[in-house]
Short mmCIF file of C-alpha atoms in Angstrom, two decimals:
data_model
loop_
_atom_site.label_atom_id
_atom_site.label_comp_id
_atom_site.label_asym_id
_atom_site.label_seq_id
_atom_site.Cartn_x
_atom_site.Cartn_y
_atom_site.Cartn_z
CA MET R 808 55.10 139.04 111.13
CA PRO R 809 54.09 135.86 113.26
CA ALA R 810 56.15 132.92 112.86
CA ALA R 811 54.74 129.65 110.67
CA ARG R 812 53.69 126.73 112.64
CA ARG R 813 55.78 123.40 112.91
CA ILE R 814 54.72 120.61 114.56
CA LEU R 815 56.84 117.77 116.08
CA SER R 816 55.32 114.13 115.72
CA LEU R 817 57.10 111.18 118.17
CA TRP R 818 56.47 107.74 117.11
CA PHE R 819 57.38 104.94 119.36
CA PRO R 820 57.32 102.04 117.65
CA ARG R 821 58.22 99.50 120.44
CA MET R 822 57.01 101.17 122.82
CA GLY R 823 55.55 98.47 124.58
CA ALA R 824 58.61 96.07 124.16
CA ASP R 825 60.77 98.96 125.06
CA ARG R 826 59.09 99.31 128.37
CA LEU R 827 59.00 95.86 129.49
CA LEU R 828 62.70 95.37 128.32
CA ARG R 829 63.40 98.42 130.59
CA GLN R 830 62.15 97.08 133.24
CA MET R 831 63.64 93.55 133.07
CA ARG R 832 67.01 94.85 132.00
CA GLY R 833 66.68 92.68 129.11
CA ASP R 834 68.88 93.09 125.80
CA PRO R 835 66.83 94.56 122.58
CA ALA R 836 68.66 92.20 120.74
CA LEU R 837 67.00 89.12 122.15
CA PRO R 838 63.93 88.27 120.10
CA PHE R 839 60.95 89.61 122.73
CA ALA R 840 57.06 89.94 122.01
CA VAL R 841 54.58 91.82 123.81
CA VAL R 842 51.57 89.89 122.98
CA ALA R 843 47.53 91.11 122.83
CA THR R 844 44.79 88.80 122.77
CA GLN R 845 42.22 89.53 120.25
CA GLY R 846 39.39 87.18 120.80
CA ALA R 847 40.42 83.96 120.72
CA ALA R 848 43.44 84.20 119.34
CA GLN R 849 46.86 86.28 120.94
CA MET R 850 49.09 88.49 118.71
CA LEU R 851 51.94 90.05 118.61
CA HIS R 852 51.30 93.94 119.61
CA SER R 853 54.71 95.56 119.80
CA LEU R 854 58.13 93.61 119.36
CA SER R 855 61.79 94.41 119.64
CA ALA R 856 64.42 94.63 117.43
CA GLY R 857 65.34 91.24 117.58
CA ALA R 858 62.29 89.90 116.68
CA THR R 859 61.99 92.14 113.92
CA ALA R 860 65.72 90.47 113.26
CA ALA R 861 64.15 87.33 113.13
CA GLY R 862 61.28 87.98 110.72
CA LEU R 863 58.33 88.69 113.03
CA VAL R 864 55.88 91.05 112.47
CA ARG R 865 53.35 92.80 114.29
CA GLY R 866 49.75 91.63 113.94
CA GLN R 867 51.32 88.05 113.70
CA PRO R 868 49.66 85.17 115.74
CA LEU R 869 51.70 83.56 118.47
CA ARG R 870 51.58 80.19 116.92
CA ASP R 871 52.78 81.22 113.85
CA ALA R 872 55.69 83.50 115.59
CA LEU R 873 56.69 80.68 118.12
CA ALA R 874 57.49 78.53 115.31
CA MET R 875 59.52 80.78 113.41
CA CYS R 876 61.34 81.74 116.52
CA PRO R 877 60.94 79.19 118.97
CA ASP R 878 63.22 81.18 121.42
CA LEU R 879 60.89 84.02 121.87
CA VAL R 880 60.09 85.82 125.10
CA THR R 881 56.72 87.28 125.27
CA ARG R 882 54.83 89.01 128.02
CA LEU R 883 51.03 90.21 128.14
CA ARG R 884 50.02 93.55 127.63
CA ASN R 885 49.22 96.16 130.11
CA PRO R 886 47.51 99.04 128.17
CA GLN R 887 46.85 100.96 131.39
CA ALA R 888 50.73 100.52 132.10
CA GLU R 889 51.17 101.53 128.58
CA GLY R 890 49.12 104.61 128.93
CA ALA R 891 50.82 105.59 132.38
CA PHE R 892 54.44 105.16 130.27
CA LEU R 893 52.99 107.60 127.53
CA ALA R 894 52.29 109.92 129.98
CA GLY R 895 55.36 110.36 131.34
CA LEU R 896 56.92 110.50 128.28
CA ARG R 897 54.83 113.35 127.79
CA ARG R 898 56.28 115.10 130.59
CA TRP R 899 59.64 114.22 129.73
CA ALA R 900 58.72 115.99 126.01
CA GLY R 901 57.55 119.04 128.14
CA LYS R 902 61.40 119.74 127.92
CA TYR R 903 61.29 120.65 124.06
CA SER R 904 57.55 122.80 124.09
CA PRO R 905 55.12 123.49 126.70
CA TRP R 906 52.63 122.44 123.98
CA VAL R 907 52.61 118.49 124.17
CA GLY R 908 49.37 115.98 123.35
CA ILE R 909 49.18 112.23 122.62
CA ALA R 910 48.55 110.91 119.29
CA GLY R 911 47.53 107.78 119.61
CA GLU R 912 48.73 104.72 121.89
CA GLU R 913 52.20 105.05 120.69
CA GLY R 914 52.86 108.71 119.56
CA LEU R 915 53.06 112.15 120.75
CA CYS R 916 52.88 115.47 119.01
CA ILE R 917 54.44 118.69 120.13
CA ASP R 918 54.12 122.55 118.94
CA ILE R 919 57.52 123.52 118.64
CA THR R 920 56.52 127.21 117.22
CA GLY R 921 58.96 129.42 118.54
CA CYS R 922 61.21 126.80 120.67
CA ALA R 923 63.31 125.18 117.91
CA HIS R 924 65.80 127.93 117.57
CA LEU R 925 66.85 127.01 121.54
CA PHE R 926 68.32 123.93 120.15
CA GLY R 927 70.21 125.11 117.49
CA GLY R 928 67.19 124.65 114.73
CA GLU R 929 64.81 121.38 114.35
CA GLU R 930 68.00 119.30 112.92
CA ALA R 931 69.71 119.78 116.23
CA LEU R 932 66.40 119.20 117.99
CA LEU R 933 65.74 116.32 116.46
CA ARG R 934 69.34 115.03 117.30
CA ALA R 935 68.66 115.91 121.44
CA VAL R 936 65.45 114.05 121.05
CA ASP R 937 67.43 110.65 119.41
CA GLU R 938 70.17 110.57 122.42
CA ASP R 939 67.60 111.14 124.69
CA CYS R 940 65.67 108.41 123.58
CA ALA R 941 68.48 106.14 123.33
CA GLY R 942 69.46 106.78 126.74
CA LEU R 943 66.13 105.87 127.73
CA GLY R 944 66.47 102.65 125.60
CA LEU R 945 63.40 103.67 123.91
CA THR R 946 63.26 103.13 119.50
CA VAL R 947 61.79 106.53 117.93
CA ARG R 948 60.88 108.21 115.07
CA ALA R 949 60.42 111.81 114.41
CA GLY R 950 59.11 113.93 111.99
CA VAL R 951 58.24 117.95 111.56
CA ALA R 952 56.00 119.65 109.36
CA ASP R 953 53.43 122.87 109.28
CA THR R 954 50.77 120.26 109.73
CA LEU R 955 49.98 117.96 112.64
CA GLY R 956 49.24 115.62 109.71
CA ALA R 957 52.27 116.44 107.37
CA ALA R 958 54.48 115.66 110.74
CA TRP R 959 52.58 112.35 111.81
CA ALA R 960 53.12 111.04 108.24
CA LEU R 961 56.76 111.61 108.40
CA ALA R 962 57.20 110.06 111.78
CA ARG R 963 56.01 107.12 110.36
CA PHE R 964 56.18 106.86 106.42
CA ALA R 965 59.43 108.56 105.88
CA GLY R 966 61.55 106.88 103.21
CA VAL R 967 58.76 103.78 102.61
CA ASP R 968 58.08 103.65 98.92
CA ALA R 969 54.18 103.21 98.17
CA GLY R 970 53.50 99.04 97.79
CA HIS R 971 50.72 98.13 96.31
CA HIS R 972 48.20 96.22 98.35
CA ARG R 973 48.13 93.21 96.46
CA SER R 974 51.02 90.65 97.99
CA GLY R 975 51.41 89.02 94.40
CA ASP R 976 51.36 85.71 96.14
CA ALA R 977 47.96 84.85 97.12
CA VAL R 978 46.35 81.97 95.16
CA ASP R 979 43.00 84.44 94.96
CA GLN R 980 44.90 87.35 93.44
CA GLU R 981 47.01 85.61 90.60
CA ALA R 982 45.86 83.61 87.27
CA ARG R 983 46.77 80.04 86.95
CA ALA R 984 49.09 80.29 84.89
CA THR R 985 51.26 82.92 87.20
CA ARG R 986 50.47 79.89 90.32
CA SER R 987 53.69 78.05 88.93
CA ARG R 988 56.32 80.89 88.69
CA ALA R 989 55.91 82.14 92.23
CA ALA R 990 58.56 79.56 93.62
CA LYS R 991 61.37 81.34 91.46
CA ARG R 992 60.51 84.59 92.63
CA ARG R 993 63.12 85.74 94.97
CA HIS R 994 63.37 88.57 97.76
CA TRP R 995 60.61 87.74 99.54
CA GLU R 996 58.44 84.14 100.66
CA ARG R 997 55.60 82.80 99.14
CA GLY R 998 52.56 83.61 100.65
CA GLY R 999 53.66 87.04 102.59
CA ALA R 1000 53.60 90.13 101.41
CA ALA R 1001 55.59 92.04 99.07
CA PRO R 1002 59.17 93.93 100.47
CA ARG R 1003 58.84 98.17 100.76
CA ILE R 1004 61.83 99.05 99.24
CA LYS R 1005 63.26 102.24 100.31
CA ALA R 1006 63.99 105.17 98.21
CA ALA R 1007 67.08 106.58 98.40
CA GLY R 1008 67.46 109.65 100.06
CA LEU R 1009 64.11 109.78 101.82
CA GLU R 1010 65.08 108.03 105.11
CA GLY R 1011 67.19 111.40 106.37
CA GLN R 1012 63.98 113.45 105.20
CA ARG R 1013 62.94 113.83 108.55
CA ILE R 1014 61.80 117.54 108.40
CA ALA R 1015 59.47 119.16 105.61
CA ALA R 1016 60.85 122.69 104.78
CA PRO R 1017 58.15 125.50 105.67
CA GLY R 1018 55.72 126.04 102.87
CA GLN R 1019 56.92 122.61 101.29
CA THR R 1020 54.17 120.15 102.89
CA ARG R 1021 52.68 119.09 99.44
CA ALA R 1022 56.46 118.41 98.14
CA ALA R 1023 57.19 116.02 101.16
CA LEU R 1024 54.16 114.41 101.37
CA ALA R 1025 54.30 113.46 97.82
CA GLY R 1026 55.92 110.37 97.61
CA LEU R 1027 54.27 108.64 100.82
CA PRO R 1028 52.01 106.07 100.80
CA LEU R 1029 48.63 106.83 101.18
CA ALA R 1030 48.53 105.34 104.81
CA ALA R 1031 50.40 108.14 105.70
CA LEU R 1032 47.09 110.52 105.17
CA ARG R 1033 45.98 108.53 108.44
CA LEU R 1034 43.04 106.30 106.49
CA GLU R 1035 41.52 103.44 107.48
CA ASP R 1036 43.06 100.08 105.88
CA ASP R 1037 40.06 99.61 103.92
CA VAL R 1038 39.92 102.76 101.76
CA VAL R 1039 43.75 102.33 101.17
CA ALA R 1040 42.93 99.07 99.58
CA GLN R 1041 40.30 100.30 97.34
CA LEU R 1042 42.46 103.24 96.63
CA SER R 1043 44.75 100.76 95.65
CA ARG R 1044 43.01 99.13 93.32
CA LEU R 1045 41.50 102.59 91.58
CA GLY R 1046 45.78 102.80 90.68
CA LEU R 1047 46.03 105.55 93.51
CA ARG R 1048 49.12 104.44 95.98
CA ARG R 1049 50.69 107.77 96.26
CA VAL R 1050 50.00 110.81 98.20
CA SER R 1051 50.67 113.12 95.49
CA ASP R 1052 48.12 110.12 92.99
CA LEU R 1053 45.41 111.80 95.23
CA VAL R 1054 45.71 115.26 96.13
CA ASP R 1055 45.11 116.55 92.79
CA GLN R 1056 41.82 114.39 92.52
CA PRO R 1057 38.74 115.96 92.41
CA ARG R 1058 37.19 116.33 95.65
CA ALA R 1059 33.54 115.89 94.90
CA PRO R 1060 33.81 112.07 93.45
CA LEU R 1061 36.14 111.26 96.55
CA SER R 1062 33.87 112.28 99.13
CA ARG R 1063 30.55 110.67 97.33
CA ARG R 1064 32.37 107.34 97.34
CA PHE R 1065 34.74 107.18 99.97
CA GLY R 1066 32.83 109.41 102.47
CA PRO R 1067 34.11 113.11 103.88
CA ARG R 1068 36.78 111.65 105.82
CA LEU R 1069 38.85 111.11 103.31
CA VAL R 1070 38.50 114.52 101.91
CA LEU R 1071 39.12 116.07 105.50
CA ARG R 1072 42.63 113.85 106.12
CA ILE R 1073 43.72 115.25 103.17
CA ASP R 1074 43.05 119.26 103.84
CA GLN R 1075 44.25 118.25 107.38
CA ALA R 1076 48.00 117.18 106.41
CA LEU R 1077 47.72 120.15 103.72
CA GLY R 1078 46.77 122.63 106.05
CA HIS R 1079 43.66 123.74 104.83
CA VAL R 1080 42.17 122.73 107.40
CA PRO R 1081 43.18 123.41 110.43
CA GLU R 1082 44.09 120.56 113.35
CA PRO R 1083 45.55 122.22 116.51
CA VAL R 1084 47.59 120.16 119.24
CA SER R 1085 45.59 119.40 122.34
CA PRO R 1086 47.44 119.04 125.33
CA VAL R 1087 46.33 116.72 128.08
CA ALA R 1088 44.68 118.26 131.32
CA GLU R 1089 46.48 117.26 134.12
CA ALA R 1090 44.18 114.92 135.77
CA ARG R 1091 43.79 114.38 139.39
CA PRO R 1092 44.48 110.38 140.69
CA PHE R 1093 41.76 108.68 142.95
CA ALA R 1094 43.81 105.43 143.34
CA VAL R 1095 44.77 103.08 146.18
CA ARG R 1096 46.84 99.89 146.48
CA MET R 1097 48.00 97.73 149.22
CA THR R 1098 51.56 95.93 148.73
CA LEU R 1099 51.21 91.84 150.33
CA PRO R 1100 54.01 90.74 152.36
CA ASP R 1101 53.24 86.99 150.63
CA PRO R 1102 51.41 86.47 147.23
CA ILE R 1103 47.85 85.27 147.69
CA GLY R 1104 45.37 83.78 145.35
CA LEU R 1105 41.86 82.67 146.48
CA THR R 1106 38.95 85.07 145.81
CA GLU R 1107 38.39 85.51 149.74
CA ASP R 1108 42.03 86.83 150.12
CA MET R 1109 41.16 89.17 147.47
CA LEU R 1110 37.82 90.25 148.74
CA ALA R 1111 39.64 91.25 151.79
CA GLY R 1112 42.17 93.13 150.20
CA LEU R 1113 39.04 94.93 148.47
CA ASP R 1114 37.30 95.60 151.74
CA ARG R 1115 40.40 97.64 152.91
CA LEU R 1116 41.08 99.87 149.92
CA LEU R 1117 37.81 100.32 148.93
CA PRO R 1118 36.41 102.60 152.20
CA ARG R 1119 39.92 104.58 151.41
CA LEU R 1120 39.68 105.77 148.13
CA CYS R 1121 35.38 106.57 148.63
CA ASP R 1122 37.07 108.73 151.55
CA THR R 1123 38.96 109.95 149.60
CA VAL R 1124 36.38 110.83 146.39
CA GLY R 1125 34.10 112.11 149.00
CA LYS R 1126 36.65 114.53 150.46
CA ALA R 1127 36.90 115.98 147.01
CA GLY R 1128 33.01 116.20 146.41
CA ARG R 1129 32.78 114.23 143.44
CA GLY R 1130 31.46 110.24 143.10
CA VAL R 1131 32.68 107.20 141.50
CA ARG R 1132 31.35 106.37 137.83
CA LEU R 1133 33.84 103.82 136.86
CA ILE R 1134 36.25 101.89 138.84
CA ARG R 1135 38.95 99.48 138.14
CA LEU R 1136 40.77 96.77 140.91
CA GLN R 1137 44.15 96.03 139.65
CA ALA R 1138 45.71 92.60 140.52
CA TYR R 1139 49.90 92.54 140.09
CA ARG R 1140 50.92 89.02 139.80
CA THR R 1141 54.57 88.01 140.38
CA ASP R 1142 55.39 87.32 137.07
CA GLN R 1143 55.72 91.01 136.48
CA THR R 1144 52.13 90.74 134.86
CA MET R 1145 48.22 92.57 135.95
CA GLN R 1146 44.96 91.78 135.28
CA TRP R 1147 42.45 93.72 136.38
CA VAL R 1148 38.55 94.40 136.43
CA SER R 1149 36.14 96.91 135.84
CA ALA R 1150 32.65 98.51 137.32
CA GLY R 1151 30.54 100.87 136.13
CA LEU R 1152 27.82 102.45 138.12
CA ALA R 1153 24.39 103.79 137.09
CA ARG R 1154 25.06 106.95 138.94
CA ALA R 1155 27.91 108.87 140.55
CA THR R 1156 28.64 107.76 144.03
CA ALA R 1157 31.25 107.69 146.95
CA ASP R 1158 29.44 104.66 148.98
CA PRO R 1159 31.36 101.36 149.40
CA GLU R 1160 28.35 99.67 150.32
CA ARG R 1161 26.70 100.54 146.56
CA ILE R 1162 30.09 99.73 145.09
CA ARG R 1163 31.92 96.14 146.21
CA PRO R 1164 28.71 94.22 145.15
CA LEU R 1165 30.12 94.89 141.57
CA LEU R 1166 33.39 94.51 141.90
CA ALA R 1167 32.74 91.31 143.77
CA MET R 1168 30.77 90.10 141.27
CA LYS R 1169 33.35 90.39 138.88
CA ILE R 1170 36.76 89.70 141.07
CA GLU R 1171 36.41 85.45 140.13
CA GLU R 1172 37.51 86.75 136.61
CA ILE R 1173 40.95 87.54 137.83
CA ASP R 1174 43.81 84.51 136.81
CA ALA R 1175 46.00 84.55 140.09
CA GLY R 1176 48.62 82.71 138.34
CA HIS R 1177 51.37 82.14 140.62
CA GLY R 1178 50.00 84.92 142.76
CA ILE R 1179 49.08 88.50 143.46
CA ASP R 1180 51.69 90.60 145.45
CA MET R 1181 49.75 94.09 145.00
CA LEU R 1182 46.21 95.25 144.44
CA ARG R 1183 45.45 98.70 143.22
CA LEU R 1184 42.10 100.33 143.21
CA GLU R 1185 41.48 103.20 140.99
CA ALA R 1186 38.29 105.29 140.37
CA VAL R 1187 38.79 105.44 136.66
CA GLN R 1188 36.20 108.02 135.71
CA THR R 1189 34.36 110.73 138.85
CA GLU R 1190 31.47 113.22 138.39
CA PRO R 1191 30.71 115.41 141.08
CA VAL R 1192 28.09 115.01 143.46
CA SER R 1193 25.76 117.91 145.38
CA ALA R 1194 26.86 118.45 149.04
CA ARG R 1195 24.71 117.90 151.96
CA GLN R 1196 24.01 121.24 153.53
CA PRO R 1197 23.66 121.66 157.39
CA VAL R 1198 20.19 122.03 158.89
CA GLY R 1199 18.98 122.86 162.13
CA HIS R 1200 16.65 120.62 164.18
CA LEU R 1201 13.43 121.95 162.79
CA GLU R 1202 14.39 120.85 159.19
CA ALA R 1203 16.52 117.94 160.04
CA GLY R 1204 12.99 116.09 159.83
CA GLN R 1205 12.24 116.78 156.54
CA VAL R 1206 15.42 116.38 155.18
CA ILE R 1207 15.39 112.49 156.57
CA ALA R 1208 12.53 112.13 155.07
CA ASP R 1209 14.10 113.42 151.81
CA ARG R 1210 16.81 111.23 151.89
CA LEU R 1211 14.98 107.94 152.77
CA ALA R 1212 12.62 108.72 150.16
CA ALA R 1213 15.87 108.85 147.33
CA ASN R 1214 15.49 105.16 147.17
CA THR R 1215 18.76 103.85 145.07
CA ALA R 1216 17.39 100.40 144.15
CA HIS R 1217 16.81 101.63 140.72
CA ASP R 1218 20.32 102.54 140.31
CA ASP R 1219 22.14 99.40 142.11
CA LEU R 1220 19.81 97.17 139.80
CA LEU R 1221 21.10 99.29 136.49
CA ALA R 1222 24.90 98.94 138.29
CA ARG R 1223 24.44 95.15 138.68
CA ILE R 1224 23.01 94.47 135.36
CA GLY R 1225 25.51 96.23 134.02
CA ALA R 1226 28.47 94.61 135.12
CA ARG R 1227 27.29 91.67 133.70
CA VAL R 1228 26.12 92.53 129.70
CA GLY R 1229 27.19 96.68 129.97
CA MET R 1230 26.07 99.39 130.71
CA GLU R 1231 25.44 100.69 127.03
CA GLN R 1232 23.49 97.58 126.94
CA ILE R 1233 20.89 98.83 128.71
CA THR R 1234 18.78 101.58 127.27
CA ARG R 1235 14.92 103.50 128.05
CA TRP R 1236 12.70 105.33 126.06
CA HIS R 1237 12.66 109.01 126.48
CA PRO R 1238 9.77 111.22 124.71
CA ALA R 1239 10.85 113.34 121.69
CA SER R 1240 9.42 116.31 120.15
CA SER R 1241 8.22 114.90 116.50
CA HIS R 1242 4.69 113.89 115.57
CA ILE R 1243 5.60 111.49 112.96
CA PRO R 1244 4.35 108.04 114.67
CA GLU R 1245 8.04 106.60 114.34
CA LYS R 1246 9.84 109.18 115.79
CA THR R 1247 7.92 109.96 119.01
CA ALA R 1248 10.36 108.24 121.35
CA LEU R 1249 14.34 108.31 121.67
CA VAL R 1250 16.29 105.43 122.89
CA LEU R 1251 18.90 106.53 125.53
CA ALA R 1252 21.53 105.02 127.74
CA ALA R 1253 19.64 103.82 131.25
CA ALA R 1254 22.95 105.15 132.68
CA TRP R 1255 23.40 108.26 131.84
CA SER R 1256 19.46 109.35 131.29
CA GLU R 1257 16.59 110.49 133.74
CA PRO R 1258 13.72 108.18 133.55
CA VAL R 1259 10.30 109.94 132.52
CA GLU R 1260 7.74 110.80 135.53
CA SER R 1261 5.05 111.48 132.86
CA TRP R 1262 4.94 110.34 129.65
CA PRO R 1263 2.90 112.98 127.07
CA GLU R 1264 -0.53 112.11 126.40
CA PRO R 1265 -0.90 111.79 122.71
CA PRO R 1266 -3.80 113.94 120.70
CA VAL R 1267 -5.55 110.72 119.47
CA PRO R 1268 -4.81 106.97 120.89
CA ARG R 1269 -2.00 105.50 119.54
CA PRO R 1270 -1.46 101.87 118.94
CA LEU R 1271 0.34 99.25 121.35
CA LEU R 1272 2.46 97.23 118.64
CA LEU R 1273 4.03 99.95 115.86
CA TRP R 1274 5.76 97.87 113.21
CA ARG R 1275 6.73 99.34 109.26
CA PRO R 1276 3.88 100.12 106.77
CA GLU R 1277 3.04 96.76 105.27
CA PRO R 1278 0.75 96.51 102.07
CA VAL R 1279 -2.92 96.24 102.27
CA MET R 1280 -5.21 95.14 99.64
CA ALA R 1281 -8.24 97.73 98.74
CA PRO R 1282 -9.80 100.33 96.72
CA GLU R 1283 -7.73 103.32 96.29
CA HIS R 1284 -10.36 105.01 97.83
CA PRO R 1285 -9.33 107.67 100.69
CA ARG R 1286 -12.56 106.09 102.79
CA LEU R 1287 -12.59 102.56 103.59
CA THR R 1288 -16.10 101.24 102.96
CA GLY R 1289 -15.63 97.27 101.84
CA PRO R 1290 -13.52 94.31 102.96
CA PHE R 1291 -9.60 94.65 102.66
CA ARG R 1292 -7.07 91.43 102.53
CA TRP R 1293 -3.71 91.91 104.41
CA ARG R 1294 -1.21 89.23 105.52
CA GLY R 1295 -2.79 86.73 103.13
CA ARG R 1296 -6.83 87.44 105.68
CA ASP R 1297 -9.87 88.61 103.89
CA LEU R 1298 -11.02 91.36 106.90
CA MET R 1299 -14.42 92.77 106.73
CA PRO R 1300 -14.09 95.89 108.56
CA VAL R 1301 -17.13 96.63 111.33
CA GLU R 1302 -16.19 100.02 112.55
CA THR R 1303 -13.93 103.03 111.70
CA VAL R 1304 -12.95 106.01 113.25
CA GLY R 1305 -11.21 108.85 111.80
CA PRO R 1306 -9.04 110.05 110.06
CA GLU R 1307 -5.81 111.80 111.52
CA ARG R 1308 -4.16 113.27 108.76
CA ILE R 1309 -0.09 113.41 109.46
CA ALA R 1310 2.36 115.28 106.59
CA PRO R 1311 5.48 114.06 106.19
CA GLU R 1312 8.56 116.47 107.52
CA TRP R 1313 8.91 118.71 104.84
CA TRP R 1314 12.83 120.07 105.83
CA LEU R 1315 13.76 115.98 105.71
CA ASP R 1316 13.71 113.41 103.22
CA ASP R 1317 12.48 110.41 104.80
CA PRO R 1318 12.37 107.25 102.22
CA GLN R 1319 9.47 105.79 104.40
CA TRP R 1320 7.44 109.28 103.82
CA ARG R 1321 7.80 109.15 100.08
CA SER R 1322 3.86 108.68 99.65
CA GLY R 1323 3.01 111.86 100.78
CA VAL R 1324 0.09 112.85 103.89
CA ARG R 1325 -1.58 109.98 105.28
CA ASP R 1326 -4.79 109.59 106.63
CA TYR R 1327 -4.64 107.39 110.04
CA TRP R 1328 -7.95 105.20 110.59
CA ARG R 1329 -8.67 102.91 113.74
CA VAL R 1330 -10.34 100.07 112.10
CA THR R 1331 -12.25 97.26 113.93
CA VAL R 1332 -12.81 94.54 111.93
CA GLU R 1333 -15.11 91.27 112.81
CA GLY R 1334 -13.62 89.07 115.82
CA GLY R 1335 -12.78 92.29 117.23
CA GLU R 1336 -9.14 93.03 116.27
CA ARG R 1337 -8.32 96.93 116.01
CA LEU R 1338 -5.68 97.72 113.53
CA TRP R 1339 -4.37 101.40 112.43
CA LEU R 1340 -4.12 102.08 108.77
CA PHE R 1341 -3.67 104.57 106.69
CA PHE R 1342 -4.45 105.94 103.05
CA ALA R 1343 -1.31 107.00 101.67
CA HIS R 1344 -2.13 110.13 98.85
CA GLY R 1345 1.08 109.57 97.07
CA ALA R 1346 3.79 111.92 96.13
CA ALA R 1347 7.21 110.14 94.81
CA MET R 1348 5.71 107.07 95.43
CA SER R 1349 1.86 105.96 94.41
CA ALA R 1350 -1.14 106.31 96.49
CA GLY R 1351 -2.49 103.26 98.71
CA TRP R 1352 -3.47 101.64 101.76
CA PHE R 1353 -0.86 100.48 104.33
CA CYS R 1354 -1.17 98.51 107.79
CA GLN R 1355 1.23 100.27 110.52
CA GLY R 1356 0.18 98.63 114.17
CA ARG R 1357 -2.28 97.31 116.35
CA PHE R 1358 -4.33 98.13 119.46
CA ALA R 1359 -4.45 96.10 122.50
#
């Protein structure tokens, strides 16, 4: 009989702060925080144990944190460095099991099925994890269960009681008679969240026995199911605060009101829907760096460094038979922080002359601060490119002609525009297989699609401008025989061509086509204006005339 599946989830709640404290050899008892920029504000992203003891919380604005703790030391967040640090932790976790995956920005998931006995059992394995992380200077919380979702919940919420989404101190949450009593409350400050009380005996329950997943999750808050904050708040307003309050509810009403994702998370946590651990494949890094003897800060100096790094990187990528699709220039400053700029290309290439203008355009965004002492250039995303085949003298002329015909100006233009507005903002139209007028074209990202050489001709002329159907005041008759009124104007038809009958897609319930079969007419009115009108024969909606477009 195969062994029961067991999953170990590791969560590093202070990973960003612990990483920098290890690098600076700082004291975790001192108030220290990693700051992330969110819009125009700076928020606390990761806190040391000393910062938490000072009353600071994650997500708090930096200005409020400095008012509470003037001795707070901060550093800017480096997402790339944190990702590399988590990748190193993933390799370290391979000592416990070869099946290790990454769970979010601060967690790992490990399939320890058949591995725990090598360490003396699951409890001994967790003690080994705690000892290793303590030696590395890292704060870790762990959970073991039959499913990935349950292990994730135990690692983050074991021993945390379910609280209400309302703090009780916000003015808009209380009646006027109760606001004056807020000053008499104890245990927490006015305006803050109510304290989370840890239930007795739950702190040590990090391991859910095989087959006891439902019982282990029953007392945890709903956030343990990996639900969105707004969904948790809505469920809390309905009186559902613990996992046990939710798992026994009928699934159909929950899915209709909160979407299928809520039901999926419940089934994943209980093991009704499989959720395997997906190990991350080791990707070959394409990166070069240059350490500078003296700090630099001028744009010309950074461009000179780019001119040295870019040909080396492109040569390495080209020899591997790949091309650069997304490239990142990282500037490490003397204060142990890093800034970066990225540029995407419309088509993968290993030509440095096509990549350099994109980075040169954005290099002025880098703030050198007190100086930059190292530059690193990395090809974040690469794609295979077709290699050139050697040919003889007879075919050389044709090959050169084909190479010259392959003009890259269009791709370079897309890359330049995308460097300013974003590659996903540039789109192009592609023909679609549908007889519905408004569905005959698809909007695709220009950088990930090929241009259309020839647009298919419609069976009958289509208008240049197309809009949502607008009602036309005309006799309810399939043929337009007299004047009609549209957009507040009285129009007299001079010529009508049609009809072109178009039926709705019966396999789809399109709200715009509930008026049934349509007869389209090309109508020329006095004054020369050519309109595209149709008569809806009626189905779920009543019949009538509508205008949907205008010809050139």
